[in-house]
Short mmCIF file of C-alpha atoms in Angstrom, two decimals:
data_model
loop_
_atom_site.label_atom_id
_atom_site.label_comp_id
_atom_site.label_asym_id
_atom_site.label_seq_id
_atom_site.Cartn_x
_atom_site.Cartn_y
_atom_site.Cartn_z
CA MET A 1 117.20 146.20 77.06
CA ALA A 2 114.06 145.79 74.98
CA ALA A 3 112.14 147.96 77.43
CA GLY A 4 114.60 150.81 76.89
CA TYR A 5 114.24 150.70 73.12
CA ALA A 6 110.45 150.35 73.44
CA GLU A 7 110.39 153.49 75.57
CA LEU A 8 112.33 155.36 72.91
CA LEU A 9 110.00 154.17 70.16
CA ARG A 10 106.97 155.33 72.13
CA THR A 11 108.31 158.88 71.92
CA ARG A 12 106.28 160.90 69.46
CA HIS A 13 107.64 160.63 65.88
CA ALA A 14 110.50 158.27 66.84
CA ALA A 15 109.11 155.02 65.42
CA ARG A 16 107.88 156.72 62.26
CA LEU A 17 111.23 158.35 61.58
CA LEU A 18 113.24 155.18 62.26
CA VAL A 19 111.02 152.92 60.15
CA GLY A 20 110.60 155.50 57.38
CA THR A 21 114.35 156.01 57.16
CA LEU A 22 115.04 152.28 57.02
CA ILE A 23 112.44 151.80 54.28
CA GLY A 24 113.77 154.82 52.43
CA ARG A 25 117.27 153.34 52.53
CA LEU A 26 116.23 149.95 51.11
CA PRO A 27 117.25 150.90 47.55
CA ASN A 28 120.73 151.82 48.75
CA GLY A 29 121.11 148.75 50.97
CA THR A 30 119.97 146.36 48.24
CA ALA A 31 121.36 148.06 45.12
CA PRO A 32 124.51 145.92 44.66
CA ILE A 33 122.66 142.58 44.71
CA ALA A 34 119.72 143.96 42.68
CA ILE A 35 122.04 145.36 40.01
CA VAL A 36 124.04 142.13 39.77
CA LEU A 37 120.92 139.95 39.51
CA PHE A 38 119.37 142.25 36.89
CA THR A 39 122.53 142.41 34.79
CA ARG A 40 122.93 138.64 34.78
CA ALA A 41 119.26 138.17 33.87
CA GLU A 42 119.81 140.52 30.92
CA GLY A 43 122.66 138.33 29.71
CA GLY A 44 125.41 140.65 30.92
CA SER A 45 128.73 139.28 32.15
CA TYR A 46 129.85 139.09 35.76
CA SER A 47 132.41 141.77 34.91
CA LEU A 48 129.69 144.14 33.72
CA ALA A 49 127.52 143.34 36.75
CA GLY A 50 130.38 144.02 39.15
CA ALA A 51 131.40 147.18 37.33
CA LEU A 52 127.85 148.59 37.39
CA ALA A 53 127.53 147.85 41.11
CA ALA A 54 130.92 149.48 41.75
CA VAL A 55 130.01 152.59 39.74
CA TYR A 56 126.79 152.87 41.73
CA GLY A 57 128.81 152.69 44.94
CA VAL A 58 131.26 155.38 43.83
CA ALA A 59 128.44 157.69 42.71
CA ASN A 60 126.72 157.14 46.04
CA ALA A 61 129.93 157.98 47.92
CA VAL A 62 130.25 161.23 45.98
CA GLY A 63 126.60 162.21 46.32
CA GLN A 64 126.01 161.61 50.03
CA PRO A 65 128.13 164.45 51.48
CA LEU A 66 127.07 166.86 48.72
CA LEU A 67 123.39 166.21 49.36
CA GLY A 68 124.07 166.27 53.10
CA ARG A 69 125.50 169.77 52.75
CA ALA A 70 122.44 170.79 50.75
CA VAL A 71 120.18 169.49 53.54
CA ASP A 72 122.09 171.58 56.08
CA LEU A 73 121.62 174.65 53.87
CA VAL A 74 117.97 174.41 52.79
CA GLY A 75 116.34 171.78 55.02
CA GLN A 76 115.36 168.14 54.62
CA PRO A 77 112.15 168.09 52.50
CA ARG A 78 113.60 170.24 49.71
CA VAL A 79 116.48 167.79 49.23
CA GLN A 80 115.48 164.34 50.47
CA LEU A 81 112.28 163.76 48.48
CA PRO A 82 113.47 165.19 45.12
CA ALA A 83 116.70 163.20 45.47
CA ALA A 84 114.75 160.00 46.24
CA LEU A 85 112.59 160.53 43.16
CA VAL A 86 115.56 161.17 40.85
CA SER A 87 117.44 158.18 42.25
CA ALA A 88 114.41 155.95 41.71
CA LEU A 89 114.05 157.24 38.16
CA GLY A 90 117.66 156.22 37.56
CA MET A 91 116.79 152.65 38.51
CA VAL A 92 113.60 152.79 36.43
CA TRP A 93 115.78 153.85 33.51
CA LEU A 94 118.04 150.85 34.09
CA ALA A 95 115.09 148.44 34.42
CA LEU A 96 113.39 149.65 31.23
CA ALA A 97 116.46 150.23 29.04
CA GLY A 98 118.33 147.11 30.13
CA THR A 99 122.07 146.60 29.77
CA GLY A 100 122.22 146.32 25.98
CA SER A 101 123.84 149.75 25.86
CA ALA A 102 126.67 149.92 28.37
CA VAL A 103 126.70 153.72 28.22
CA SER A 104 123.01 153.88 29.09
CA ALA A 105 123.38 151.36 31.91
CA TYR A 106 126.33 153.19 33.46
CA ALA A 107 124.52 156.53 33.19
CA ALA A 108 121.46 155.06 34.91
CA VAL A 109 123.40 153.72 37.90
CA VAL A 110 125.36 156.98 38.20
CA VAL A 111 122.09 158.91 38.48
CA ALA A 112 120.67 156.39 40.95
CA GLY A 113 123.78 156.44 43.12
CA LEU A 114 124.53 160.14 42.97
CA PHE A 115 121.02 161.16 44.05
CA THR A 116 120.52 158.60 46.83
CA PRO A 117 119.03 160.78 49.59
CA PRO A 118 121.11 161.18 52.77
CA LEU A 119 118.37 159.78 54.98
CA GLU A 120 120.86 158.14 57.33
CA GLY A 121 122.56 161.42 58.23
CA GLY A 122 119.22 163.20 58.28
CA LEU A 123 117.79 160.87 60.92
CA ARG A 124 120.76 161.38 63.22
CA ALA A 125 120.33 165.12 62.90
CA LEU A 126 116.70 164.75 64.01
CA TRP A 127 117.23 162.55 67.07
CA PRO A 128 118.27 165.29 69.54
CA GLY A 129 115.15 167.36 68.83
CA VAL A 130 112.78 164.39 68.82
CA LEU A 131 114.17 163.02 72.09
CA GLY A 132 114.22 166.32 73.95
CA GLY A 133 117.99 166.76 73.81
CA LYS A 134 118.52 164.30 76.67
CA GLU A 135 122.01 162.93 76.24
CA GLU A 136 121.40 159.36 77.41
CA ARG A 137 118.29 159.02 75.20
CA VAL A 138 120.11 160.33 72.14
CA HIS A 139 122.98 157.90 72.74
CA ALA A 140 120.51 155.02 73.09
CA ALA A 141 118.82 156.12 69.85
CA TYR A 142 122.17 156.03 68.04
CA ALA A 143 122.67 152.46 69.28
CA MET A 144 119.12 151.53 68.23
CA ASP A 145 119.84 153.07 64.84
CA ALA A 146 122.97 150.93 64.44
CA VAL A 147 121.02 147.80 65.39
CA ALA A 148 118.24 148.65 62.94
CA GLN A 149 120.81 148.92 60.16
CA GLU A 150 121.79 145.30 60.73
CA VAL A 151 118.14 144.28 60.40
CA MET A 152 117.81 146.24 57.15
CA PHE A 153 120.93 144.72 55.62
CA THR A 154 119.57 141.28 56.50
CA VAL A 155 115.97 141.76 55.36
CA GLY A 156 116.75 143.85 52.28
CA PRO A 157 118.56 141.19 50.23
CA LEU A 158 115.88 138.65 51.18
CA LEU A 159 113.23 141.03 49.86
CA VAL A 160 115.11 141.40 46.57
CA THR A 161 115.42 137.65 46.11
CA LEU A 162 111.71 137.24 46.95
CA CYS A 163 110.76 139.78 44.26
CA VAL A 164 113.03 138.02 41.78
CA ALA A 165 111.45 134.65 42.61
CA LEU A 166 107.90 135.99 42.29
CA TRP A 167 108.48 138.14 39.21
CA ASP A 168 111.90 139.02 37.75
CA PRO A 169 114.94 141.25 38.51
CA ALA A 170 113.52 144.23 36.60
CA VAL A 171 110.38 144.19 38.72
CA ALA A 172 112.56 143.86 41.82
CA LEU A 173 114.35 147.10 40.87
CA LEU A 174 111.01 148.90 40.38
CA VAL A 175 109.41 147.56 43.57
CA ILE A 176 112.37 148.22 45.86
CA ASN A 177 112.83 151.77 44.60
CA GLY A 178 109.11 152.49 44.75
CA ILE A 179 109.11 151.37 48.39
CA GLY A 180 112.18 153.56 48.99
CA VAL A 181 110.39 156.68 47.71
CA LEU A 182 107.47 155.96 50.04
CA GLY A 183 109.88 155.67 52.97
CA ALA A 184 111.52 159.00 52.13
CA LEU A 185 108.09 160.60 51.75
CA SER A 186 107.05 159.34 55.18
CA VAL A 187 110.10 161.01 56.72
CA VAL A 188 109.99 164.38 54.98
CA VAL A 189 106.29 165.05 55.63
CA SER A 190 106.75 164.47 59.37
CA GLU A 191 106.75 167.45 61.69
CA PRO A 192 110.36 167.04 62.92
CA SER A 193 111.72 166.87 59.37
CA ARG A 194 109.68 169.84 58.17
CA SER A 195 110.59 172.04 61.15
CA TRP A 196 114.25 171.03 61.47
CA ARG A 197 116.78 173.70 60.62
CA SER A 198 120.52 173.46 60.80
CA ALA A 199 122.43 175.73 63.17
CA PRO A 200 124.07 178.79 61.60
CA ARG A 201 127.22 177.79 59.75
CA GLU A 202 130.43 179.51 58.83
CA ALA A 203 130.87 179.82 55.09
CA HIS A 204 133.76 177.51 54.28
CA TRP A 205 134.39 175.45 51.16
CA LEU A 206 135.54 172.45 53.24
CA GLY A 207 132.29 172.39 55.20
CA ALA A 208 132.37 169.63 57.83
CA LEU A 209 135.83 168.52 56.72
CA ARG A 210 137.47 171.52 58.34
CA SER A 211 137.16 169.69 61.69
CA ARG A 212 140.39 167.84 62.53
CA GLY A 213 138.56 165.57 64.94
CA LEU A 214 136.05 164.59 62.29
CA LEU A 215 138.85 163.89 59.79
CA ALA A 216 140.51 161.59 62.33
CA LEU A 217 137.27 159.69 62.86
CA LEU A 218 136.66 159.38 59.11
CA GLY A 219 140.16 158.01 58.62
CA ALA A 220 139.59 155.38 61.29
CA PHE A 221 136.25 154.28 59.88
CA PHE A 222 137.66 154.04 56.40
CA PHE A 223 139.76 151.17 57.78
CA VAL A 224 136.81 149.68 59.71
CA GLY A 225 135.00 149.60 56.37
CA THR A 226 138.05 147.99 54.78
CA ALA A 227 137.97 145.22 57.37
CA LEU A 228 134.28 144.56 56.89
CA GLY A 229 134.52 144.58 53.10
CA SER A 230 137.38 142.10 53.12
CA ILE A 231 135.38 139.64 55.25
CA THR A 232 132.67 139.39 52.61
CA VAL A 233 135.20 138.17 50.04
CA ALA A 234 137.29 136.03 52.39
CA GLY A 235 134.04 134.42 53.56
CA VAL A 236 133.30 133.31 50.00
CA ALA A 237 136.76 131.75 49.71
CA TYR A 238 136.26 129.95 53.03
CA ALA A 239 132.82 128.66 52.00
CA ASP A 240 134.18 127.32 48.70
CA GLY A 241 136.36 124.93 50.66
CA HIS A 242 133.91 124.11 53.45
CA GLY A 243 130.49 123.42 51.98
CA GLY A 244 129.60 126.16 49.50
CA GLN A 245 126.96 128.90 49.58
CA ALA A 246 125.08 127.60 52.61
CA VAL A 247 128.17 128.01 54.76
CA TYR A 248 128.72 131.51 53.41
CA GLY A 249 125.15 132.39 54.34
CA TRP A 250 125.69 131.14 57.89
CA LEU A 251 128.90 133.15 58.24
CA MET A 252 127.31 136.40 57.09
CA ALA A 253 124.22 135.78 59.23
CA ALA A 254 126.44 135.14 62.26
CA LEU A 255 128.37 138.35 61.61
CA GLY A 256 125.10 140.29 61.51
CA LEU A 257 123.74 138.51 64.57
CA GLY A 258 126.87 139.35 66.54
CA ALA A 259 126.53 143.01 65.60
CA LEU A 260 122.84 142.92 66.50
CA ILE A 261 123.53 141.48 69.96
CA GLY A 262 126.39 143.88 70.57
CA GLY A 263 124.31 146.88 69.58
CA VAL A 264 121.39 145.87 71.80
CA VAL A 265 123.64 145.35 74.83
CA TYR A 266 125.58 148.56 74.21
CA GLY A 267 122.44 150.67 73.93
CA ALA A 268 120.89 149.20 77.06
CA ARG A 269 123.00 151.23 79.46
CA HIS A 270 124.35 154.74 79.91
CA TRP A 271 128.10 155.01 79.41
CA ALA A 272 130.13 157.50 81.42
CA GLY A 273 133.28 159.20 80.20
CA ALA A 274 134.40 160.70 76.91
CA PRO A 275 133.01 158.85 73.87
CA GLU A 276 136.33 159.31 72.05
CA ARG A 277 138.12 157.21 74.65
CA ARG A 278 135.33 154.64 74.62
CA LEU A 279 135.54 154.46 70.83
CA ARG A 280 139.24 153.57 71.00
CA VAL A 281 138.42 150.70 73.35
CA LEU A 282 135.60 149.45 71.12
CA VAL A 283 137.74 149.59 67.98
CA ALA A 284 140.57 147.81 69.82
CA LEU A 285 138.16 145.03 70.79
CA LEU A 286 136.85 144.93 67.22
CA ALA A 287 140.40 144.54 65.89
CA VAL A 288 141.20 141.80 68.41
CA CYS A 289 138.07 139.85 67.45
CA TYR A 290 139.09 139.87 63.79
CA LEU A 291 142.32 138.00 64.58
CA PRO A 292 140.82 134.53 65.28
CA LEU A 293 139.24 134.48 61.82
CA MET A 294 142.71 133.73 60.41
CA TRP A 295 142.63 130.33 62.15
CA VAL A 296 139.98 129.22 59.61
CA PRO A 297 138.68 126.27 61.68
CA GLY A 298 135.70 124.06 60.73
CA PRO A 299 132.31 125.58 59.82
CA VAL A 300 130.75 125.43 63.30
CA ALA A 301 133.71 127.08 65.03
CA MET A 302 134.10 129.55 62.14
CA THR A 303 130.45 130.58 62.46
CA ALA A 304 131.00 131.26 66.16
CA LEU A 305 134.11 133.31 65.36
CA ALA A 306 132.15 135.29 62.77
CA ALA A 307 129.54 136.13 65.41
CA LEU A 308 132.34 137.23 67.76
CA ALA A 309 133.83 139.39 65.00
CA GLY A 310 130.52 141.24 64.70
CA VAL A 311 129.87 141.88 68.41
CA PHE A 312 131.70 145.20 68.68
CA LEU A 313 130.77 146.53 65.22
CA ALA A 314 127.39 148.08 66.04
CA PRO A 315 128.65 149.54 69.37
CA ALA A 316 131.63 151.10 67.55
CA ILE A 317 129.32 152.59 64.92
CA ALA A 318 126.90 153.89 67.56
CA CYS A 319 129.77 155.48 69.48
CA ALA A 320 131.09 156.99 66.24
CA PHE A 321 127.72 158.72 65.74
CA ILE A 322 128.22 160.47 69.09
CA VAL A 323 131.76 161.51 68.17
CA VAL A 324 130.55 162.89 64.81
CA ASP A 325 127.94 164.96 66.63
CA ARG A 326 130.62 166.37 68.96
CA HIS A 327 133.09 167.27 66.24
CA ALA A 328 130.90 168.44 63.36
CA PRO A 329 131.28 172.22 62.95
CA SER A 330 128.12 174.18 63.64
CA GLY A 331 125.60 173.89 60.82
CA THR A 332 127.18 170.82 59.17
CA VAL A 333 125.71 167.90 61.11
CA THR A 334 123.95 166.16 58.18
CA GLU A 335 126.98 166.60 55.95
CA ALA A 336 129.25 165.23 58.68
CA PHE A 337 127.17 162.09 59.15
CA SER A 338 127.06 161.65 55.37
CA TRP A 339 130.85 161.81 55.20
CA LEU A 340 130.99 158.96 57.72
CA VAL A 341 128.75 156.88 55.45
CA THR A 342 130.97 157.74 52.48
CA PHE A 343 134.31 156.90 54.10
CA PHE A 344 132.96 153.66 55.54
CA GLY A 345 131.53 152.67 52.14
CA VAL A 346 134.69 153.52 50.21
CA GLY A 347 136.75 151.60 52.77
CA ALA A 348 134.48 148.58 52.33
CA ALA A 349 134.96 148.75 48.55
CA ILE A 350 138.75 148.89 49.00
CA GLY A 351 138.62 145.95 51.40
CA THR A 352 136.58 143.93 48.92
CA ALA A 353 139.10 144.68 46.18
CA ALA A 354 142.12 143.90 48.40
CA ALA A 355 140.81 140.60 49.77
CA GLY A 356 140.58 138.96 46.34
CA PRO A 357 144.30 139.18 45.52
CA ALA A 358 145.15 138.34 49.13
CA VAL A 359 143.20 135.07 48.86
CA GLU A 360 144.79 134.22 45.51
CA LEU A 361 148.30 134.83 46.85
CA GLY A 362 148.08 133.38 50.34
CA GLY A 363 144.82 131.48 50.69
CA THR A 364 141.72 132.10 52.79
CA ALA A 365 143.65 133.01 55.93
CA SER A 366 145.32 135.85 54.03
CA GLY A 367 141.92 137.18 53.04
CA PHE A 368 140.90 137.36 56.69
CA ALA A 369 144.29 138.91 57.49
CA VAL A 370 143.15 141.96 55.52
CA ALA A 371 140.36 142.39 58.09
CA SER A 372 142.88 142.20 60.92
CA VAL A 373 145.12 144.78 59.25
CA GLY A 374 142.11 147.03 58.71
CA GLY A 375 141.09 146.81 62.35
CA ALA A 376 144.64 147.50 63.53
CA ALA A 377 144.93 150.48 61.16
CA ALA A 378 141.67 151.94 62.49
CA LEU A 379 142.96 151.67 66.06
CA LEU A 380 146.28 153.23 65.05
CA VAL A 381 144.51 156.22 63.49
CA LEU A 382 142.44 156.79 66.62
CA THR A 383 145.55 156.46 68.80
CA VAL A 384 147.80 158.87 66.91
CA THR A 385 145.01 161.46 66.56
CA GLN A 386 144.05 161.62 70.24
CA ARG A 387 144.83 165.34 70.42
CA ALA A 388 142.60 166.14 67.47
CA LEU A 389 139.81 164.08 69.01
CA SER A 390 140.21 165.49 72.50
CA GLY A 391 138.34 168.73 71.83
CA ARG A 392 135.18 169.78 70.05
CA ALA A 393 135.05 171.37 66.63
CA ALA A 394 134.91 175.13 66.30
CA GLY A 395 131.34 176.31 66.61
CA VAL A 396 130.16 173.47 68.85
CA ALA A 397 129.20 174.72 72.26
CA GLU A 398 131.40 173.41 75.04
CA GLY A 399 128.47 172.99 77.39
CA ALA A 400 126.28 171.12 74.94
CA SER A 401 125.45 167.50 75.57
CA ASP A 402 127.04 164.92 73.31
CA GLY A 403 123.94 164.26 71.26
CA ALA A 404 122.53 167.75 71.22
CA SER A 405 125.12 170.53 70.52
CA GLU A 406 123.92 173.69 68.80
CA GLU A 407 121.49 171.87 66.54
CA ASN A 408 119.24 171.45 69.58
CA ASP A 409 119.36 175.15 70.43
CA ARG A 410 118.17 175.93 66.94
CA ASN A 411 115.44 173.30 67.02
CA ALA A 412 114.31 174.43 70.47
CA ALA A 413 113.36 177.79 69.00
CA LEU A 414 111.41 176.11 66.21
CA GLU A 415 109.50 173.35 68.01
CA PRO A 416 107.02 174.56 70.68
CA GLY A 417 107.13 171.30 72.61
CA PHE A 418 110.88 170.98 72.68
CA ARG A 419 111.57 172.92 75.90
CA THR A 420 108.76 171.15 77.70
CA GLN A 421 110.22 167.79 76.79
CA GLN A 422 113.64 168.88 78.05
CA LYS A 423 112.23 169.76 81.47
CA ALA A 424 110.25 166.51 81.80
#
């Protein structure tokens, strides 16, 4: 397993792009906790802290597909770096102005969220060209990408709390966003990012959303996000009755560890057959593994169940990347990946909001029931939309490999070494 990922990372540009993207995404991955800690340190209420974090999330959900479309139209460097700088300036504004003026604070987080660069979608658009368009290598890179996300979402909050402990929450905002700009800069000055061009696209106001298959996938992952978001709240309710914050930390760590293990195992082998069918199986297993959480046993058993609940998350996400690539209309790949980020994030926000009332009405088990319902709804969407998912989007070549469609044909003309790598 490790050898396969090491081989991928030895490919020219691969390690730089993966690490640069993860570093560039730190501000996004840590924004909710950083905003909450800063607001509380400024004397703001929990309500204000939660509202600012929520507004940031909504602005981010709106901005990602719009910036993704811009990347597809004019290239990565012209969008990613300016967006990263503007987003960082939004957080600098918040750190310097504070939360004394609610209007100013809300405006700052809107700017920061709206201009968060779509580095996640941009990286997935680069993988086929960097890896020579070889299907199995691109699929393994998607799995490695999903695993790396789990590492980022584990390390990021720890980095924020370290900055807060050493200095204060305002400095944490400045440091994290400064690091994020450096990560984005590392990506956009690389050769693959500078030379990448989207395939020709049909002028259409819906952009990537004109693909029925992509819409089906987005609908399913909205509910996967709902399930995951509900677990974060239900986990707090469980911990309150079983030992407090330490237990909550173990539950969330176990969830991430399960996803990490699942992603590593999934990416270690080549999977035959249509990825759409495989995705249904993975989401079905994900939904089944959410069910035991409603038993709410003791902390040790619950930690094990949390790890089990995470096992199929990273594989499902990695498989979804492949399906996005197959169904994104020609010339919309970055936008399509950004829509996946948006729908997943909005679903997580809905799940977080729904789990609170569920816990208050029916107890901790009801909170975890929201996750089960979300998983079942995701499977239902994938099941009833099998016809839409059975074919490729218009403009995607039928003979193209799953990870390489027409974007690779375009990149092959731009990168002198691309054809040589394909023949190797």
